[in-house]
Structures are given as C-alpha cells and as structure tokens.
Short mmCIF file of C-alpha atoms and ligand atoms in Angstrom, two decimals:
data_model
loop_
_atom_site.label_atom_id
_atom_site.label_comp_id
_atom_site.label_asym_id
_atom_site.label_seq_id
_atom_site.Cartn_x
_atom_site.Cartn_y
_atom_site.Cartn_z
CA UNK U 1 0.00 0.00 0.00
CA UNK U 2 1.05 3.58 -0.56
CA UNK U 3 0.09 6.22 1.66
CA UNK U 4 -2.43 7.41 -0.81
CA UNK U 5 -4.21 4.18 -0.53
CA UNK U 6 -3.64 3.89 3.03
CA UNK U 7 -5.55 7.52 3.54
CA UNK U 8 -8.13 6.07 0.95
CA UNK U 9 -8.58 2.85 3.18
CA UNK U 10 -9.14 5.17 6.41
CA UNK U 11 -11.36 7.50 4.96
CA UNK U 12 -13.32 4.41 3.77
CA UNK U 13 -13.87 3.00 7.57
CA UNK U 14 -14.50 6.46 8.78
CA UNK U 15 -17.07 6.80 6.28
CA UNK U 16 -18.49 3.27 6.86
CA UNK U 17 -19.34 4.21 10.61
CA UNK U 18 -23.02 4.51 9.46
CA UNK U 19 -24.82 7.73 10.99
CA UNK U 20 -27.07 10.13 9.50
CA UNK U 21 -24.42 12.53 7.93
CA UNK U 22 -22.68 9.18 6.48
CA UNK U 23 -26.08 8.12 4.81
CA UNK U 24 -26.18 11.54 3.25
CA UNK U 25 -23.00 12.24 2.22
CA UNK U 26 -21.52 8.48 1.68
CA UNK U 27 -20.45 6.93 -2.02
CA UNK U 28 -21.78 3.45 -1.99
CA UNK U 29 -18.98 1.13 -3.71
CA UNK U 30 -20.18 0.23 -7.37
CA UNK U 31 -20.59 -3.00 -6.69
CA UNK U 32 -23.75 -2.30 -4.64
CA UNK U 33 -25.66 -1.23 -7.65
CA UNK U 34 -28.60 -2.90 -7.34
CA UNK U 35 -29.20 -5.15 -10.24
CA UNK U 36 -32.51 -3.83 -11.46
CA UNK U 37 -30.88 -0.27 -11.57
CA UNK U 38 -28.82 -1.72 -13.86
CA UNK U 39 -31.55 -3.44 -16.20
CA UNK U 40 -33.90 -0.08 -16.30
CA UNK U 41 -30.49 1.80 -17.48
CA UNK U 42 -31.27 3.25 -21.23
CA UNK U 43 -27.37 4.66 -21.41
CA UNK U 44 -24.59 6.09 -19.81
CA UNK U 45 -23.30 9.84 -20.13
CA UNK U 46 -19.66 9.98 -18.82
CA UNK U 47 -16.57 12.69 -18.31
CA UNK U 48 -13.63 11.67 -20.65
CA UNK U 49 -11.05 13.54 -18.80
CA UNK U 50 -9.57 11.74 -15.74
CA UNK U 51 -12.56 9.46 -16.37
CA UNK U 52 -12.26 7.39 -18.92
CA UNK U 53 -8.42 9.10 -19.69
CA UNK U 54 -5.75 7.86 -17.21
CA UNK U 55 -2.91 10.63 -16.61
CA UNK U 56 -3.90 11.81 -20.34
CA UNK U 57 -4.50 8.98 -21.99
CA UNK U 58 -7.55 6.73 -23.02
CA UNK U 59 -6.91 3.57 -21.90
CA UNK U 60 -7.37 -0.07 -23.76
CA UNK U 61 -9.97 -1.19 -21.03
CA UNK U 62 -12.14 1.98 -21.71
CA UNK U 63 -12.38 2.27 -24.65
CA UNK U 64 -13.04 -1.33 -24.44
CA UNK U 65 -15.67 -0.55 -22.01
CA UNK U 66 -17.52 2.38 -24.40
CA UNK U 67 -17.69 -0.96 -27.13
CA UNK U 68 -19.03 -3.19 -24.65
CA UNK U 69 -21.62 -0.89 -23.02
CA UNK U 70 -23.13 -0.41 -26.48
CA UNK U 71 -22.95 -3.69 -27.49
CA UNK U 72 -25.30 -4.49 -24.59
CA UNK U 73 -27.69 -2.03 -26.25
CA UNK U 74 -26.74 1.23 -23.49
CA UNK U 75 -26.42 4.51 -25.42
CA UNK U 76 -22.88 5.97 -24.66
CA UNK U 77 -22.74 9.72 -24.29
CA UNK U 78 -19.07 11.53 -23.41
CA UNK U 79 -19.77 15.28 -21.91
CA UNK U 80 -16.58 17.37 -22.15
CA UNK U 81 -14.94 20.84 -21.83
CA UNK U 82 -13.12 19.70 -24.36
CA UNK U 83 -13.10 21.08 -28.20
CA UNK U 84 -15.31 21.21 -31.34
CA UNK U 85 -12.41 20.08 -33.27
CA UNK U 86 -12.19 17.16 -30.89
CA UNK U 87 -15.80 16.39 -30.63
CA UNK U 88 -16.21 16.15 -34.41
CA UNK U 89 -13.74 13.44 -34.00
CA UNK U 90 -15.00 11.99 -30.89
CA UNK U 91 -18.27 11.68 -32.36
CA UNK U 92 -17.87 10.17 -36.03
CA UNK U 93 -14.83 7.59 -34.80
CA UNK U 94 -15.64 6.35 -31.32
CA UNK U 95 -18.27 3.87 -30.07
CA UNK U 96 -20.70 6.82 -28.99
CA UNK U 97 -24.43 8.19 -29.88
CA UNK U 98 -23.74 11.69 -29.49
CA UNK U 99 -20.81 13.64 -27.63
CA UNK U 100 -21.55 17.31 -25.49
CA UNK U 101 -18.42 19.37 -26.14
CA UNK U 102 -17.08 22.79 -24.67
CA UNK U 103 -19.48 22.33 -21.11
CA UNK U 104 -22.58 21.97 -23.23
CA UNK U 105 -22.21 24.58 -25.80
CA UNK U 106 -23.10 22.15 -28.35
CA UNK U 107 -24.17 18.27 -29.24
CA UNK U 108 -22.73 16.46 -31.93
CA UNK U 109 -23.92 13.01 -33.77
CA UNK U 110 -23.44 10.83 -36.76
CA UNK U 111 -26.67 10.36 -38.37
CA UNK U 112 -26.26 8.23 -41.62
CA UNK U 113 -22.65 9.03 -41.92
CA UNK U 114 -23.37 13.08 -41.82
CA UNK U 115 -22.48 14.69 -38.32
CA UNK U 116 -24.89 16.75 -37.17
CA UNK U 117 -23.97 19.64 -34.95
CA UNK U 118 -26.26 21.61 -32.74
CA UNK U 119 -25.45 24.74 -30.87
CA UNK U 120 -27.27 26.16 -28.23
CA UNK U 121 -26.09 29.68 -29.52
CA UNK U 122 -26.71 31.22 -32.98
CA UNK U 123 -23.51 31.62 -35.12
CA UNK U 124 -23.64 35.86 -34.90
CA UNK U 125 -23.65 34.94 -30.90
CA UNK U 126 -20.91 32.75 -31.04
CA UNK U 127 -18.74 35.48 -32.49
CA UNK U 128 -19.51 38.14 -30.60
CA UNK U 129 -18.75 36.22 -27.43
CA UNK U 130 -15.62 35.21 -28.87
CA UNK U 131 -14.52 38.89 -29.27
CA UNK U 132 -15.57 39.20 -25.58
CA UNK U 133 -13.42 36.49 -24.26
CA UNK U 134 -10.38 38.18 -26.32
CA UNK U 135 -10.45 40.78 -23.44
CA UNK U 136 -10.52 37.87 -20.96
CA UNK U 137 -7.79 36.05 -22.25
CA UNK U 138 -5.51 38.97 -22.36
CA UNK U 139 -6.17 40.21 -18.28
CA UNK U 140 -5.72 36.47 -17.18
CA UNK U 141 -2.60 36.42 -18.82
CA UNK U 142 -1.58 39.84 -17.69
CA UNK U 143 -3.20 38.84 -14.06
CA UNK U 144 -1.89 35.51 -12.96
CA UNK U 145 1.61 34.54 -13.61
CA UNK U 146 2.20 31.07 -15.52
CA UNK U 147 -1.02 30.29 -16.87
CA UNK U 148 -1.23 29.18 -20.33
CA UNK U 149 -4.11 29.42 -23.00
CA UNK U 150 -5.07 25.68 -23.51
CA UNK U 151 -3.25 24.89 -26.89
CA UNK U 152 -6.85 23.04 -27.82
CA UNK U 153 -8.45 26.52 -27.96
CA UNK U 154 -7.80 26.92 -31.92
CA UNK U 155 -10.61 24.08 -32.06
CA UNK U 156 -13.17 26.14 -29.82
CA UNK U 157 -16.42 27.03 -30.95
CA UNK U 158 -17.70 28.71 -27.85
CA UNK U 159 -15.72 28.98 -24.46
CA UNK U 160 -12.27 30.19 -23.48
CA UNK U 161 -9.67 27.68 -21.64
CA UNK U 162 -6.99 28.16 -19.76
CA UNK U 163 -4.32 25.40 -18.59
CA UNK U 164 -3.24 25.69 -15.02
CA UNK U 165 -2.41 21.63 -14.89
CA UNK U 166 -2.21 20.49 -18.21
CA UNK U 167 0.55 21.41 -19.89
CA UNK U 168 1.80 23.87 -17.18
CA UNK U 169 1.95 22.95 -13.32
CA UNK U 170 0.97 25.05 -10.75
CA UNK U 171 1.18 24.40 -7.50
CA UNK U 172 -0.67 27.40 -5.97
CA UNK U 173 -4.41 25.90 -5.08
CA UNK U 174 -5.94 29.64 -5.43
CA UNK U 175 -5.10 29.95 -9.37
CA UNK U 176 -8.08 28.56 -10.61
CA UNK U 177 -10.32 30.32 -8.14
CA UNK U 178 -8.42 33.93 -9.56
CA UNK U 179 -9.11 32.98 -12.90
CA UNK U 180 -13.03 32.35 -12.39
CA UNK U 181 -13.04 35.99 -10.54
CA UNK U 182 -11.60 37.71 -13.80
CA UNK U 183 -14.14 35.59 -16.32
CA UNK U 184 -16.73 36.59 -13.46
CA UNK U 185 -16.14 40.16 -13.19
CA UNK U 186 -16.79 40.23 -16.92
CA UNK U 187 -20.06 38.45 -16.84
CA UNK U 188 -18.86 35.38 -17.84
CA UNK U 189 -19.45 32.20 -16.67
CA UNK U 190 -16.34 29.86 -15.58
CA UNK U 191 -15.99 26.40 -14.25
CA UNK U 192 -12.69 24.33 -12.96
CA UNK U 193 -11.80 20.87 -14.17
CA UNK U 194 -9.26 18.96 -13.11
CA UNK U 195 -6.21 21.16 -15.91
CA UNK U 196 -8.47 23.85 -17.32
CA UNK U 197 -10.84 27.00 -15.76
CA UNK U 198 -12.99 26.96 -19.10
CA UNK U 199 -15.21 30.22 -19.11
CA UNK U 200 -18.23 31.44 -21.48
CA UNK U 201 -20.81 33.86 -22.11
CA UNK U 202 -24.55 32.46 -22.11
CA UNK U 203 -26.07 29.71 -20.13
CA UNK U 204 -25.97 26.31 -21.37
CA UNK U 205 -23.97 23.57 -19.20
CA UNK U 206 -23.52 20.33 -19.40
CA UNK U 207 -26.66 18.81 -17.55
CA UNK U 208 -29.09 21.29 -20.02
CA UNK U 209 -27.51 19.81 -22.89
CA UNK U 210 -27.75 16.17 -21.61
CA UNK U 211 -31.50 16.95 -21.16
CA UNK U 212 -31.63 18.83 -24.89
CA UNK U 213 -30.40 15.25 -26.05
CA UNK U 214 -32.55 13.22 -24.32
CA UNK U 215 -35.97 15.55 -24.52
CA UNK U 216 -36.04 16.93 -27.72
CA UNK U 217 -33.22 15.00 -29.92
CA UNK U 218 -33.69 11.89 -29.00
CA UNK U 219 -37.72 12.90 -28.07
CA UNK U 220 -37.72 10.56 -25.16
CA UNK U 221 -40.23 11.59 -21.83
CA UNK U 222 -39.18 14.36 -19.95
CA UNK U 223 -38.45 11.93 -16.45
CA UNK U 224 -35.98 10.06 -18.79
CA UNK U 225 -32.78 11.31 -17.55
CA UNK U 226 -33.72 9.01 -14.50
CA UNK U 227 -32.73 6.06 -16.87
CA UNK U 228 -29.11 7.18 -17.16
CA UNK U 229 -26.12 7.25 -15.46
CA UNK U 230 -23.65 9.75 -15.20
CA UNK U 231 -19.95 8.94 -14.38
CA UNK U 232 -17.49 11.34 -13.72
CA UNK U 233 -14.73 12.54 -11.19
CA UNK U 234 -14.35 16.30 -10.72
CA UNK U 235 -16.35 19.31 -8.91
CA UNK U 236 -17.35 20.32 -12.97
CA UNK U 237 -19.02 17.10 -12.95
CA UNK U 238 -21.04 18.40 -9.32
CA UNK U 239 -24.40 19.60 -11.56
CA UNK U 240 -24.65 16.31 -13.31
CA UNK U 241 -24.38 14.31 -9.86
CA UNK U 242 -26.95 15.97 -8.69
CA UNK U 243 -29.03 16.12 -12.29
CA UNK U 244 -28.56 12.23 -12.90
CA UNK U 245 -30.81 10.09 -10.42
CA UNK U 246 -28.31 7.52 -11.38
CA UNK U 247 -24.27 8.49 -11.04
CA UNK U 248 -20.90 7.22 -10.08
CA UNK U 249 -17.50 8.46 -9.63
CA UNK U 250 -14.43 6.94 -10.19
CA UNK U 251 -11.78 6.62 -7.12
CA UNK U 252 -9.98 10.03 -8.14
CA UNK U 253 -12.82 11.52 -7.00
CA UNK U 254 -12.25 10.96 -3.24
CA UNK U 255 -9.59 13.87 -3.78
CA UNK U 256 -12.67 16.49 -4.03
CA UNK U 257 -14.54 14.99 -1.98
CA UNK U 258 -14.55 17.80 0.84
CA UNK U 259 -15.75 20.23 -2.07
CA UNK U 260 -18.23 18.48 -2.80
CA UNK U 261 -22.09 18.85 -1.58
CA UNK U 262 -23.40 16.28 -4.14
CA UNK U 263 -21.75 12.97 -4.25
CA UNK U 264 -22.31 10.96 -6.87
CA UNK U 265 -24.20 7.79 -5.50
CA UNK U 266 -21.59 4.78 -6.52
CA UNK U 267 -18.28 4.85 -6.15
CA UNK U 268 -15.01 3.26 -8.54
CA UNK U 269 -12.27 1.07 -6.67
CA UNK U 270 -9.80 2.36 -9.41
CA UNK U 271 -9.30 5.50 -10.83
CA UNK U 272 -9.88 6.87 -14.22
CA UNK U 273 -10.06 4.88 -17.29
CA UNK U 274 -9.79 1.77 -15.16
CA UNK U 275 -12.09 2.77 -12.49
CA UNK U 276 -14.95 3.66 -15.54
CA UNK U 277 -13.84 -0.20 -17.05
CA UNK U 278 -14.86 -1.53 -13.40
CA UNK U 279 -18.40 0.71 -13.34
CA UNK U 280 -18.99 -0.72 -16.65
CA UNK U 281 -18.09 -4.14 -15.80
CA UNK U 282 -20.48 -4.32 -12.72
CA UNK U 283 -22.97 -2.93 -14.50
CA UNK U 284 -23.07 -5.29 -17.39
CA UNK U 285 -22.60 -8.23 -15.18
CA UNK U 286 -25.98 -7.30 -13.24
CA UNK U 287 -27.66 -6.64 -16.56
CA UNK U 288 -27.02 -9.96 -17.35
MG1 MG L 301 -12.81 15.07 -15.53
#
C-alpha cells in the first residue's frame, strides 16, 4: 500500500461508521448497484477527462468498455470541456451516440454518416462572445503569472480555456479560483476541471444539454434522464451528480470529496479509465 491508498482505506472506515451525515453524504462502492438499476439503465453519459483518460491517456480497457456498453444495447454519451475540433472526431470515430463538447455549448452526432452539430447559440452569438473572451484572455494572462491558454483553444467554438495543470503545473491551489473571478467580473461564466478554468458567455452547461439530447433529440419523456447514469470525477461534474438520479465516480474523486455537496451515489475502486472499465463491468454483469 502507498500512503495514498492507506488515507483512501481510512477514509473508507470512517465513512463506513453509518450515521445520519454518512447516509447523506456516503459513495456506496459500485458494486452495490442494485441489479434492477442496472436493467432499467437506457445509457450512460460519462466525463472523458480523468474518467475514462488515465494521466492523459484513453486507456485499452475503456475504450473497451464504451464498445461493450453499447454492445449491450446502453447509449454511450461523453460530456466534455473539451473542443469542437475534438468532438467532431470523438463523435464520427468512437463507439458513442452523441458527444456534449465545450461544457454543453453544443451536441454532436453521426446520423447516416453526416455529423450533425447543434449549438445552443446562434452563429452571430458565437462570435460576438468570442470577441468578448479576447479581453478575458488577455487580463488572465496579464493577471496571474504562468497560466497558459489551452493549446486546444484553436478548435473552440464557444468557451475560453486556460491550462493551469495540463501542460503547465501550478502548485498554488488559489489559481483557478483567480481565474473564475476575472471571467466573473466580466459576466462570464467559468468552471474548474481537473487542468483547465474553461469560461463562457450564455447559459448552457452540461446537464441542459444532456437533457436537450434526451428531450427533444432523442424525443424521449421528460423523467428520462432518470434512466441514465452519469460517471465522472471532478467538482465540474457536481451539476450532473446531482441532475442524474443515477451516477458514479471513479476513485480520483475521493480527492474532491470535501468540495463536494453532491456525491455521486456509486463509487469506482480504481481510478480513471480503469475505475470507468470496473463501473462498466459491474454494471453489465448485473444486466445480465
Ligand atoms: Mg474530468
């Protein structure tokens, strides 16, 4: 054991004491999942970064997983800060129904070979907020010290990002609050994953969008959403944990957990790619 486990093991008993606070506030491990949860489940919406990505990279076992889950008839939805440019790609190459790229800005499909794309805002809007973020860009930058411009944002459609733990590494834990004050103070809106503050003008996010797809794209009934599962690890996942009726994190998440006010209700034994392999796994197993 390292002493990251050994933390992980204590915090595990501590949490396992059973009181009112712990029934509240407590990740169940996955493998409680009861199996008719798992039979009712239409699909599963997950993070890609530091969820089904491992330091970076998207491992053999989920990917793997994505292949399986659909092959058992789930729908597969990734939900991303990341790119346009990567989404496109995302969505006509991997195993997926639809991806939601740049924190719900837009949703993109393959429908008989054509993607389709659609964008919460109207093209005109996109560019003007673009020109607003310019003057965002250039205070962080003059502001905080070391930060980086996310060298994805030349595939952006709609939001701004900037590295603190991607490419660059900061140690200082109050960077990426600073850099939601500055997209703040402009009337932006700004949220923290686990390399990048990503920040916008409008008001779509990432649960809205999930609901877009399920409501009116895919035209199922509005109490729906209550037939997916969300898996993520991350505070920017938070509105999706508490969106989802059905969610899980994988074991990276415990390092948030204090910041957290909703949990997601299952909790991965590994972390990232592997832990969302092991989610998939169980579930699967119980559908069978
Ligand atoms: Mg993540």
């Amino acid at each position: 054991l390292n002493p990251c486990d050994i933390l992980l093991t204590i915090t595990a008993r501590f949490d396992a004491k059973g009181s009112d606070h712990a029934m509240t506030t407590r990740m169940r491990p996955i493998a409680e999942i009861p199996a008719e949860t798992c039979r009712q489940l239409r699909g599963v919406f997950c993070d890609i970064d530091d969820t089904l990505t491992t330091d970076g990279k998207l491992l053999a076992c989920s990917y793997s997983a994505l292949w399986k889950a659909r092959a058992a008839g789930l729908a597969v939805v990734p939900v991303t800060g990341r790119p346009a440019g990567w989404v496109d790609h995302f969505a006509r190459m991997w195993p997926v129904d639809a991806v939601i790229g740049e924190n719900g800005a837009f949703i993109f499909w393959l429908e008989n070979g054509k993607l389709q794309r659609r964008f919460v805002q109207s093209a005109a809007e996109r560019a003007s907020h673009r020109r607003e973020l310019e003057t965002i860009r250039e205070q962080v930058l003059r502001e905080i010290p070391r930060v980086k411009v996310a060298t994805d944002q030349a595939y952006r459609e709609s939001d701004l990002a900037i590295d603190f733990a991607e490419e660059v590494q900061i140690d200082d834990a109050s960077v990426p609050e600073r850099i939601v004050a500055i997209f703040e103070r402009h009337g932006a809106r700004a949220k923290i994953s686990s390399i990048h503050v990503n920040g916008w003008f409008g008001d779509f996010d990432k649960l809205t969008a999930a609901k877009t797809l399920i409501d009116e794209i895919w035209r199922e009934q509005a109490a729906s959403i209550d037939r997916y599962l969300y898996v993520g690890d991350s505070p920017n996942d938070e509105p999706l944990f508490a969106g989802f009726f059905q969610s899980a994190g994988v074991a990276n998440i415990r390092r948030f957990q204090k910041r957290l006010t909703h949990l997601p209700r299952y909790v991965a034994e590994r972390d990232g790619g592997e832990g969302f392999a092991e989610i998939i796994d169980t579930i699967l197993a119980r559908r069978a």
